[in-house]
């Protein structure tokens, strides 16, 4: 009786194994037939009622059926694993002989880009590009620029002083002093670079910013020369003719000194939030070099004169690209930088 049940269970299991379409199908056959509460386990329980001789024969038959089914299920499972592996190998196939993709392409920081453009322009106009130390002496940063210790202009610039009496330059102007000391006129030079001020950082103030200052010393230099160079510079930067105006401004190293404004390039002078509805944007301080500054650096102001200007590269980049938070520029955030 039990022997018949065993062969029925075995036959039904064989049909299910043959029809299995997934490892899950096989697993459910295994649980139903070979599991602790499976069909064969139930039969095994019944065997206690058999006569010893019959029990031995049935037991042998039962074990044989278990072994056969187990190996059949295992074989079928192996077939599924091999198929799955074959599909994966096909999908994830890599040609290791291909050349490596290489590093992702980088790009220049927008400040570097604008600095290089302006350098190219001034080199084409006969200017030298000078570099100077970021840690400066008090003399080069202030005294030689006609800013003596008691001068109020020192208060306007919150300076990072070093314990040895030197400082982090508050502008790139000391490079011009070094240029005048080293080269004799006629002289045309620009000095791009980093400057530092002890500012509270917010959307429009940074402790580290980029400037570009320029100076031309020759005979009979006038405000007309200054205006010509500034208009050429701004037309290049904004890639169009710009309208400028000069207002009197005070800077110790120039006399007369000016604030140069440009007509707002966003609204064309009609008024908008960028120009605070005035139609004009204050862009750069400039003027004719103060004779004292020439004299301090050993140039005879009776024979030579010149103009000087300062340009905020950081400010310029923000205007060109409409960047409204200065902190983004120094953040090192790739999502920001990859746009340029
Ligand atoms: Zn405007």
Coordinates of C-alpha atoms and ligand atoms in Angstrom, one line a residue, residues 263-281, ligand 1:
X263 CA 26.1 101.5 -18.8
X264 CA 24.3 98.4 -17.5
X265 CA 24.8 95.6 -20.1
X266 CA 21.8 93.7 -18.8
X267 CA 19.1 96.4 -19.3
X268 CA 21.0 98.8 -21.7
X269 CA 20.6 101.7 -19.2
X270 CA 16.8 101.4 -18.7
X271 CA 17.2 100.2 -15.1
X272 CA 17.0 96.7 -13.6
X273 CA 17.9 94.9 -10.3
X274 CA 21.5 94.4 -11.4
X275 CA 22.2 98.1 -11.7
X276 CA 19.8 98.9 -8.8
X277 CA 17.6 100.8 -11.4
X278 CA 20.2 103.4 -12.0
X279 CA 21.2 102.2 -15.5
X280 CA 24.9 102.3 -14.6
X281 CA 27.2 99.8 -12.9
Ligands
LIG1 ZN1 20.5 97.4 -15.5

